[in-house]
Short mmCIF file of C-alpha atoms in Angstrom, two decimals:
data_model
loop_
_atom_site.label_atom_id
_atom_site.label_comp_id
_atom_site.label_asym_id
_atom_site.label_seq_id
_atom_site.Cartn_x
_atom_site.Cartn_y
_atom_site.Cartn_z
CA MET A 25 107.48 -19.57 -87.96
CA LYS A 26 107.40 -17.42 -84.84
CA ASN A 27 111.19 -16.87 -84.92
CA LYS A 28 110.98 -16.03 -88.63
CA LEU A 29 108.20 -13.56 -87.87
CA LEU A 30 110.20 -11.88 -85.13
CA LYS A 31 113.28 -11.67 -87.34
CA ILE A 32 111.36 -9.94 -90.12
CA THR A 33 109.77 -7.56 -87.62
CA THR A 34 113.12 -6.72 -86.04
CA ILE A 35 114.94 -6.07 -89.30
CA SER A 36 112.15 -3.92 -90.69
CA LEU A 37 111.91 -1.79 -87.54
CA LEU A 38 115.63 -1.16 -87.30
CA ALA A 39 115.90 -0.39 -90.99
CA SER A 40 112.98 2.00 -90.83
CA SER A 41 114.52 4.19 -88.20
CA MET A 42 117.15 5.04 -90.80
CA LEU A 43 114.57 7.58 -91.87
CA LEU A 44 115.45 9.55 -88.78
CA ALA A 45 119.18 9.04 -89.26
CA SER A 46 119.85 9.66 -92.91
CA GLY A 47 119.19 13.43 -92.81
CA TRP A 48 119.32 13.62 -96.59
CA ARG A 49 121.05 16.94 -97.17
CA ILE A 50 119.56 19.37 -99.69
CA PRO A 51 122.14 22.12 -100.40
CA GLU A 52 119.95 23.86 -102.99
CA GLN A 53 117.51 26.20 -101.22
CA SER A 54 117.22 29.24 -103.51
CA SER A 55 116.95 29.76 -107.25
CA SER A 56 120.57 30.91 -107.52
CA SER A 57 121.86 27.93 -105.56
CA THR A 58 119.82 25.47 -107.63
CA ALA A 59 121.16 26.98 -110.86
CA LEU A 60 124.75 26.71 -109.57
CA SER A 61 124.54 23.14 -108.20
CA GLY A 62 125.12 24.52 -104.71
CA ALA A 63 128.34 26.39 -105.66
CA TYR A 64 127.08 29.51 -103.94
CA VAL A 65 129.20 30.43 -100.92
CA ALA A 66 131.89 32.88 -102.04
CA ASN A 67 129.55 34.50 -104.59
CA ALA A 68 126.41 34.51 -102.41
CA ASN A 69 124.74 37.91 -102.62
CA GLY A 70 121.38 39.47 -101.94
CA ALA A 71 118.86 38.02 -99.51
CA ASP A 72 119.93 34.37 -99.76
CA SER A 73 123.44 35.25 -98.56
CA SER A 74 121.80 35.14 -95.11
CA TYR A 75 121.74 31.34 -95.46
CA TYR A 76 124.69 30.48 -97.70
CA ASN A 77 127.24 32.92 -96.29
CA PRO A 78 126.08 35.50 -93.73
CA ALA A 79 129.52 37.17 -93.81
CA ASN A 80 128.76 38.20 -97.40
CA MET A 81 125.81 40.29 -96.19
CA SER A 82 128.40 42.99 -95.42
CA PHE A 83 129.20 43.23 -99.14
CA ASN A 84 125.57 43.67 -100.24
CA GLU A 85 124.39 47.04 -101.44
CA ASP A 86 122.98 49.23 -98.66
CA ASN A 87 119.39 48.05 -99.01
CA CYS A 88 117.08 45.47 -97.48
CA PHE A 89 116.63 42.38 -99.66
CA LEU A 90 113.85 39.80 -99.73
CA ASP A 91 113.93 36.50 -101.65
CA ILE A 92 110.97 34.14 -101.79
CA SER A 93 111.76 30.88 -103.58
CA PHE A 94 109.58 27.91 -104.42
CA THR A 95 111.06 24.52 -105.36
CA TYR A 96 109.37 21.55 -106.98
CA ILE A 97 111.23 18.30 -106.26
CA ASN A 98 110.62 15.10 -108.19
CA LEU A 99 112.19 11.82 -107.06
CA PRO A 100 111.80 9.29 -109.91
CA SER A 101 111.10 5.64 -109.19
CA ILE A 102 114.15 3.63 -108.20
CA THR A 103 114.52 0.29 -109.97
CA TYR A 104 115.70 -2.67 -107.91
CA LYS A 105 116.86 -5.90 -109.57
CA ASP A 106 117.50 -8.79 -107.22
CA SER A 107 120.54 -10.95 -107.94
CA VAL A 108 119.00 -14.10 -106.42
CA ASN A 109 115.21 -14.03 -106.72
CA PRO A 110 113.54 -12.24 -109.69
CA ALA A 111 110.29 -12.20 -107.69
CA PHE A 112 111.88 -9.46 -105.55
CA ASN A 113 112.44 -7.11 -108.51
CA ALA A 114 110.50 -3.88 -107.99
CA LYS A 115 110.23 -0.12 -108.43
CA SER A 116 109.68 2.44 -105.70
CA LYS A 117 106.93 5.04 -105.98
CA ASN A 118 107.50 8.30 -107.80
CA GLU A 119 107.66 11.17 -105.25
CA ASN A 120 106.74 14.86 -105.67
CA PHE A 121 107.25 17.72 -103.21
CA TYR A 122 106.76 21.50 -103.11
CA VAL A 123 109.12 23.44 -100.84
CA PRO A 124 108.94 27.21 -100.16
CA THR A 125 111.92 29.11 -98.70
CA ILE A 126 112.32 32.70 -97.48
CA PHE A 127 115.46 34.85 -97.14
CA LEU A 128 115.82 38.38 -95.73
CA THR A 129 118.77 40.75 -95.15
CA SER A 130 118.93 44.22 -93.64
CA LYS A 131 120.64 47.49 -94.42
CA ASN A 132 123.98 48.45 -92.90
CA TYR A 133 123.81 49.56 -89.26
CA SER A 134 127.26 50.84 -88.21
CA GLY A 135 128.99 47.85 -89.77
CA PHE A 136 126.38 45.30 -88.69
CA ARG A 137 123.80 43.58 -90.88
CA TYR A 138 121.02 41.21 -89.90
CA GLY A 139 119.43 38.37 -91.78
CA LEU A 140 116.93 35.54 -91.55
CA SER A 141 116.27 32.39 -93.56
CA ILE A 142 113.59 29.72 -93.40
CA THR A 143 114.70 26.66 -95.35
CA ALA A 144 114.33 22.89 -95.73
CA PRO A 145 117.98 21.72 -95.59
CA GLY A 146 117.20 18.01 -95.44
CA GLY A 147 114.50 15.46 -96.11
CA LEU A 148 113.69 12.01 -97.33
CA SER A 149 110.77 10.15 -98.81
CA LYS A 150 110.70 6.61 -100.09
CA ARG A 151 107.66 4.36 -100.56
CA TRP A 152 107.36 0.82 -101.90
CA ASP A 153 104.15 -1.04 -102.76
CA SER A 154 105.92 -4.29 -103.70
CA VAL A 155 105.50 -7.15 -101.24
CA TYR A 156 109.16 -7.75 -100.36
CA GLN A 157 110.28 -4.10 -100.11
CA LYS A 158 107.31 -2.82 -98.09
CA ALA A 159 108.10 -5.34 -95.35
CA SER A 160 110.83 -2.90 -94.31
CA ALA A 161 110.01 0.33 -96.18
CA GLN A 162 106.34 0.78 -96.99
CA GLU A 163 106.77 4.48 -96.25
CA PHE A 164 109.68 6.61 -95.12
CA SER A 165 109.14 10.36 -94.93
CA LEU A 166 111.29 12.90 -93.11
CA LYS A 167 110.80 16.67 -93.00
CA VAL A 168 113.47 19.09 -91.77
CA ILE A 169 112.79 22.83 -91.43
CA GLU A 170 115.42 25.34 -90.29
CA LEU A 171 114.92 28.86 -88.92
CA ASN A 172 118.27 30.66 -89.07
CA PRO A 173 118.63 34.26 -87.74
CA VAL A 174 122.11 35.62 -88.51
CA ILE A 175 124.31 38.69 -88.08
CA SER A 176 127.42 39.95 -89.89
CA TYR A 177 130.08 42.49 -89.02
CA SER A 178 132.30 44.31 -91.49
CA VAL A 179 135.79 44.36 -89.97
CA ASN A 180 136.98 46.49 -92.87
CA SER A 181 136.31 46.85 -96.59
CA LYS A 182 137.94 43.46 -97.31
CA LEU A 183 137.06 41.29 -94.30
CA SER A 184 133.69 40.29 -92.86
CA VAL A 185 132.56 37.75 -90.28
CA GLY A 186 129.11 36.37 -89.56
CA GLY A 187 127.13 33.72 -87.77
CA GLY A 188 123.81 32.74 -86.32
CA LEU A 189 121.53 30.30 -84.55
CA ARG A 190 120.10 27.16 -86.16
CA ALA A 191 116.64 26.21 -84.92
CA ILE A 192 115.73 22.81 -86.39
CA TYR A 193 112.30 21.23 -86.49
CA SER A 194 111.88 17.74 -87.92
CA ASP A 195 109.20 15.09 -88.07
CA GLY A 196 108.93 11.71 -89.69
CA VAL A 197 106.58 8.83 -90.48
CA VAL A 198 107.62 5.19 -90.86
CA LYS A 199 105.33 2.38 -91.98
CA SER A 200 105.97 -1.25 -92.89
CA ASP A 201 103.85 -4.27 -93.71
CA ALA A 202 105.23 -7.81 -93.91
CA SER A 203 101.88 -9.56 -94.28
CA GLY A 204 102.61 -10.28 -97.94
CA LEU A 205 105.47 -12.55 -96.88
CA GLY A 206 103.11 -14.93 -95.15
CA THR A 207 103.16 -13.14 -91.83
CA ASP A 208 100.90 -10.55 -90.20
CA VAL A 209 103.31 -7.86 -89.06
CA GLN A 210 102.74 -4.12 -89.38
CA ARG A 211 104.44 -1.08 -87.93
CA ASN A 212 103.56 2.61 -87.64
CA LEU A 213 106.02 5.09 -86.15
CA LYS A 214 105.72 8.86 -85.81
CA GLY A 215 108.09 11.32 -84.17
CA ASP A 216 109.20 14.94 -84.10
CA THR A 217 111.61 17.27 -82.32
CA VAL A 218 113.05 20.79 -82.04
CA GLU A 219 116.83 21.14 -81.66
CA PHE A 220 119.43 23.92 -81.90
CA GLY A 221 122.86 24.55 -83.39
CA TYR A 222 124.88 27.40 -84.88
CA ASN A 223 126.62 28.52 -88.05
CA LEU A 224 129.73 30.65 -88.68
CA ALA A 225 131.10 32.42 -91.75
CA LEU A 226 134.13 34.40 -92.89
CA SER A 227 134.72 36.25 -96.16
CA TYR A 228 137.89 37.94 -97.38
CA LYS A 229 138.14 40.00 -100.57
CA PRO A 230 141.83 40.38 -101.49
CA THR A 231 140.78 42.28 -104.62
CA LYS A 232 137.56 43.81 -105.90
CA GLU A 233 137.06 40.86 -108.29
CA SER A 234 137.82 38.00 -105.88
CA ASN A 235 136.41 36.52 -102.70
CA ILE A 236 137.56 33.71 -100.41
CA ALA A 237 134.91 32.30 -98.09
CA LEU A 238 134.74 29.75 -95.29
CA THR A 239 131.47 28.63 -93.69
CA TYR A 240 130.59 26.09 -91.02
CA ARG A 241 127.22 24.70 -89.97
CA SER A 242 127.38 22.85 -86.68
CA ASN A 243 126.32 19.30 -85.95
CA VAL A 244 122.85 19.11 -84.40
CA ASN A 245 121.98 16.01 -82.39
CA ILE A 246 118.37 15.28 -83.22
CA LYS A 247 116.37 13.28 -80.71
CA GLU A 248 113.15 12.26 -82.43
CA GLU A 249 110.44 11.46 -79.89
CA GLY A 250 107.00 10.10 -80.66
CA ASN A 251 104.84 7.00 -80.67
CA ALA A 252 105.47 3.48 -81.94
CA LYS A 253 102.87 0.80 -82.63
CA LEU A 254 103.92 -2.78 -83.34
CA TYR A 255 101.52 -5.52 -84.42
CA LEU A 256 102.15 -9.25 -84.41
CA ASN A 257 99.56 -11.67 -85.83
CA GLY A 258 96.90 -8.96 -85.61
CA THR A 259 97.69 -8.20 -81.97
CA LYS A 260 99.19 -4.91 -80.88
CA VAL A 261 102.29 -5.83 -78.90
CA TYR A 262 103.47 -2.27 -78.25
CA ASP A 263 101.80 1.15 -78.25
CA GLY A 264 103.84 3.84 -76.53
CA GLY A 265 106.64 6.33 -76.56
CA ALA A 266 109.79 5.77 -78.57
CA SER A 267 112.88 7.82 -79.38
CA VAL A 268 116.10 7.70 -81.36
CA LYS A 269 119.06 10.10 -81.23
CA VAL A 270 120.94 10.77 -84.45
CA PRO A 271 123.14 13.56 -85.82
CA LEU A 272 122.28 16.17 -88.42
CA PRO A 273 125.94 16.44 -89.40
CA ALA A 274 128.20 19.46 -89.52
CA VAL A 275 129.16 20.91 -92.92
CA LEU A 276 132.37 22.81 -93.67
CA ALA A 277 132.59 24.71 -96.97
CA LEU A 278 135.58 26.46 -98.54
CA ALA A 279 134.99 28.48 -101.70
CA VAL A 280 136.68 31.00 -103.96
CA SER A 281 135.13 33.18 -106.64
CA TYR A 282 136.52 35.52 -109.28
CA VAL A 283 134.86 38.01 -111.62
CA PHE A 284 136.25 38.10 -115.15
CA ASN A 285 135.68 41.19 -117.34
CA GLN A 286 133.16 42.56 -114.80
CA LYS A 287 130.56 40.15 -116.21
CA THR A 288 131.45 36.51 -115.63
CA THR A 289 131.88 35.03 -112.15
CA VAL A 290 133.36 31.58 -111.57
CA GLU A 291 133.10 29.88 -108.19
CA LEU A 292 134.91 26.74 -107.04
CA GLU A 293 133.64 25.13 -103.85
CA TYR A 294 134.67 22.22 -101.69
CA ASP A 295 132.45 21.07 -98.85
CA ARG A 296 132.81 18.26 -96.34
CA THR A 297 129.85 16.75 -94.50
CA TYR A 298 130.74 15.04 -91.23
CA TRP A 299 128.51 11.99 -91.44
CA SER A 300 130.99 9.94 -89.35
CA LYS A 301 129.16 11.22 -86.26
CA TYR A 302 126.59 8.57 -87.12
CA LYS A 303 128.26 5.51 -85.65
CA GLN A 304 125.29 3.52 -84.40
CA LEU A 305 121.54 3.43 -84.16
CA ASP A 306 120.07 3.05 -80.67
CA PHE A 307 116.28 2.88 -80.54
CA ASN A 308 114.72 3.39 -77.10
CA TYR A 309 111.23 2.80 -75.68
CA LYS A 310 109.63 4.75 -72.84
CA SER A 311 107.90 1.69 -71.44
CA ALA A 312 108.62 -2.01 -71.46
CA ILE A 313 108.26 -4.02 -74.65
CA PRO A 314 107.74 -7.82 -74.65
CA ALA A 315 110.84 -9.51 -73.27
CA ILE A 316 111.24 -11.69 -76.36
CA LEU A 317 111.78 -8.52 -78.44
CA VAL A 318 114.30 -6.82 -76.14
CA PRO A 319 117.51 -8.50 -77.46
CA ASN A 320 116.70 -7.41 -81.01
CA PHE A 321 114.85 -4.11 -80.63
CA ASP A 322 116.95 -2.50 -77.89
CA ASN A 323 120.50 -3.41 -78.94
CA PRO A 324 122.51 -0.64 -80.67
CA ILE A 325 123.04 -1.32 -84.38
CA PRO A 326 126.36 -0.27 -85.97
CA ARG A 327 126.06 2.16 -88.93
CA ASN A 328 129.59 3.50 -89.34
CA TRP A 329 128.82 6.16 -91.93
CA LYS A 330 131.75 8.09 -93.35
CA ASP A 331 132.50 11.76 -93.93
CA THR A 332 131.84 12.81 -97.51
CA ASN A 333 133.27 15.39 -99.90
CA ALA A 334 131.52 17.39 -102.59
CA PHE A 335 133.18 19.41 -105.36
CA ARG A 336 131.17 22.15 -107.05
CA ILE A 337 131.67 24.70 -109.80
CA GLY A 338 129.31 27.56 -110.61
CA LEU A 339 129.26 30.00 -113.52
CA THR A 340 127.36 33.31 -113.44
CA HIS A 341 127.29 35.56 -116.51
CA GLN A 342 125.69 39.01 -116.69
CA TYR A 343 124.42 38.72 -120.27
CA SER A 344 122.79 42.17 -120.31
CA ASP A 345 121.71 44.85 -117.89
CA LYS A 346 118.57 42.86 -117.09
CA LEU A 347 119.43 39.21 -117.82
CA LYS A 348 121.79 37.02 -115.79
CA LEU A 349 122.61 33.43 -116.83
CA LEU A 350 123.78 30.70 -114.43
CA ALA A 351 125.04 27.12 -114.70
CA GLY A 352 126.67 24.60 -112.39
CA PHE A 353 128.09 21.12 -111.92
CA ALA A 354 128.92 19.07 -108.82
CA ILE A 355 130.18 15.67 -107.73
CA ASP A 356 128.63 14.47 -104.47
CA LYS A 357 129.44 11.29 -102.53
CA SER A 358 127.14 9.01 -100.51
CA PRO A 359 127.97 8.52 -96.81
CA ALA A 360 126.45 5.05 -96.40
CA PRO A 361 128.74 2.01 -96.72
CA ASN A 362 127.34 -1.01 -98.55
CA SER A 363 126.60 -2.75 -95.24
CA SER A 364 124.22 0.05 -94.18
CA LEU A 365 122.24 0.31 -97.41
CA GLY A 366 118.58 -0.72 -97.39
CA PHE A 367 115.31 -0.13 -99.21
CA GLU A 368 114.53 2.93 -97.07
CA LEU A 369 117.45 4.91 -98.52
CA PRO A 370 119.12 3.28 -101.55
CA ASP A 371 121.56 6.16 -101.94
CA SER A 372 124.65 6.32 -104.15
CA ASP A 373 127.27 8.74 -105.47
CA ALA A 374 125.85 11.47 -107.68
CA LYS A 375 126.67 14.01 -110.37
CA LEU A 376 124.66 17.26 -110.50
CA TYR A 377 123.93 19.36 -113.59
CA SER A 378 122.10 22.70 -113.41
CA LEU A 379 121.24 25.94 -115.19
CA GLY A 380 119.02 28.97 -114.73
CA PHE A 381 118.44 32.66 -115.29
CA GLU A 382 117.55 35.82 -113.41
CA TYR A 383 115.67 38.71 -114.98
CA GLN A 384 115.36 42.23 -113.58
CA LEU A 385 111.83 43.58 -113.95
CA ASN A 386 112.68 47.01 -112.58
CA LYS A 387 115.03 48.65 -110.07
CA LYS A 388 113.37 46.85 -107.16
CA MET A 389 112.21 43.49 -108.48
CA LYS A 390 113.79 40.41 -110.06
CA ILE A 391 112.52 36.98 -110.95
CA GLY A 392 114.50 33.79 -111.39
CA LEU A 393 114.03 30.24 -112.64
CA SER A 394 116.45 27.33 -112.37
CA TYR A 395 116.64 23.58 -112.92
CA LEU A 396 118.89 20.88 -111.45
CA TYR A 397 119.26 17.21 -112.33
CA ASP A 398 120.78 14.89 -109.71
CA SER A 399 122.01 11.73 -111.46
CA LYS A 400 122.65 8.79 -109.12
CA ASP A 401 125.11 6.01 -109.95
CA LYS A 402 124.01 2.39 -110.01
CA ARG A 403 124.80 0.56 -106.79
CA THR A 404 125.00 -3.17 -106.02
CA VAL A 405 124.93 -4.52 -102.46
CA HIS A 406 124.67 -7.98 -100.89
CA ASN A 407 123.10 -7.52 -97.46
CA ARG A 408 120.69 -10.46 -97.28
CA THR A 409 122.17 -12.63 -94.57
CA SER A 410 119.57 -15.40 -94.77
CA PRO A 411 116.57 -16.43 -96.91
CA THR A 412 114.22 -14.99 -94.26
CA SER A 413 115.85 -11.58 -93.90
CA VAL A 414 114.43 -8.49 -95.59
CA ALA A 415 117.44 -6.75 -97.15
CA PRO A 416 118.70 -5.98 -100.65
CA ASP A 417 120.86 -8.46 -102.53
CA GLY A 418 120.99 -6.83 -105.93
CA THR A 419 121.32 -3.58 -107.87
CA PHE A 420 119.61 -0.20 -107.50
CA SER A 421 119.40 2.02 -110.58
CA ASP A 422 117.50 4.99 -112.06
CA GLY A 423 117.77 6.95 -108.81
CA GLY A 424 118.14 10.72 -108.73
CA ALA A 425 116.14 13.92 -108.47
CA HIS A 426 114.79 16.82 -110.53
CA LEU A 427 114.57 20.27 -108.92
CA LEU A 428 112.80 23.27 -110.45
CA THR A 429 113.05 26.51 -108.47
CA ALA A 430 111.33 29.83 -109.09
CA SER A 431 112.13 32.98 -107.13
CA PHE A 432 110.93 36.52 -106.56
CA LYS A 433 113.49 39.05 -105.31
CA TYR A 434 112.69 42.47 -103.91
CA ARG A 435 114.95 45.33 -102.88
CA PHE A 436 113.65 48.01 -100.46
#
């Protein structure tokens, strides 16, 4: 029984730290981006160009622009159907979040423009109340906030370059409870960090109607540091510092846009996320843990994630002087191989569908509203290596996300 207890504890702890490793990317940060399924690099304009393509700030009108967006995110319950034991069938909790973002760009100063964005480019939350699933994933929550000051320089009327500093703050909470499996094992982990990276951008306008853009956001190695508490049979066996180092991966985006009839803009975007930086998980403790736990808790665990590609298309149509209509579609791949998939992040390939509008109230103010549906594919994995292990051996379905974003834009 003791070995079984330790095995369950080990598996649940290692799986839980995936919270700090997954870095669930959220490309949609503004109303325009949400409406276009993230196809908003070559055609980025106004205040949110400071985040999506700072080189495009050079092509903005000679004003300061402010964009305040507010996104409601709903993560529906994920259905899990076990292929071996129907008693393990379950649904995760429904999750709801409210995320504000801010974008700002300056006027032209001798060819230079300045910008700032405060965004939430990644995050994760998954909670299970069911006995089997909460043994490894009672709660997984990750928050990522990015402060990104940027600058652009207009080389000439057709070419602009830009870049900036990424200041990343993240924190997470991990809880698990295996007592429902006949054992008394709980875990509570908390950690946070501040790390730095950079981003670069280039835009070239061969004609007035077209734009070719290339952007790059650097990898940021995130070292989450905090406190871990482990309980075994009601006794606290560890209470001290813990850390794990994982990548927030680099993203390269190539996009082209073209304006037809001075009213309709089409953008095609390809982006590649370099998840292959995440090769293994190595959890470290700042003080000694019981010797019997060392072989399991301190050994690096292979993850072997893969780089992923996303393909996006966005359509923007100026319906009238005041009303702009937007729509988008994207295909996005999951980085996790079947062997790495657990209850903490049952991710899968996705298709994105979106639409929205922007309405000009007067010469200085606009409002926008957009909606995006992220439809996840079903995914079947067989990771349960023994009857005592806590891992999926079945099919996940009904996953996805709903995003509703409202924005207020101001020119001054």
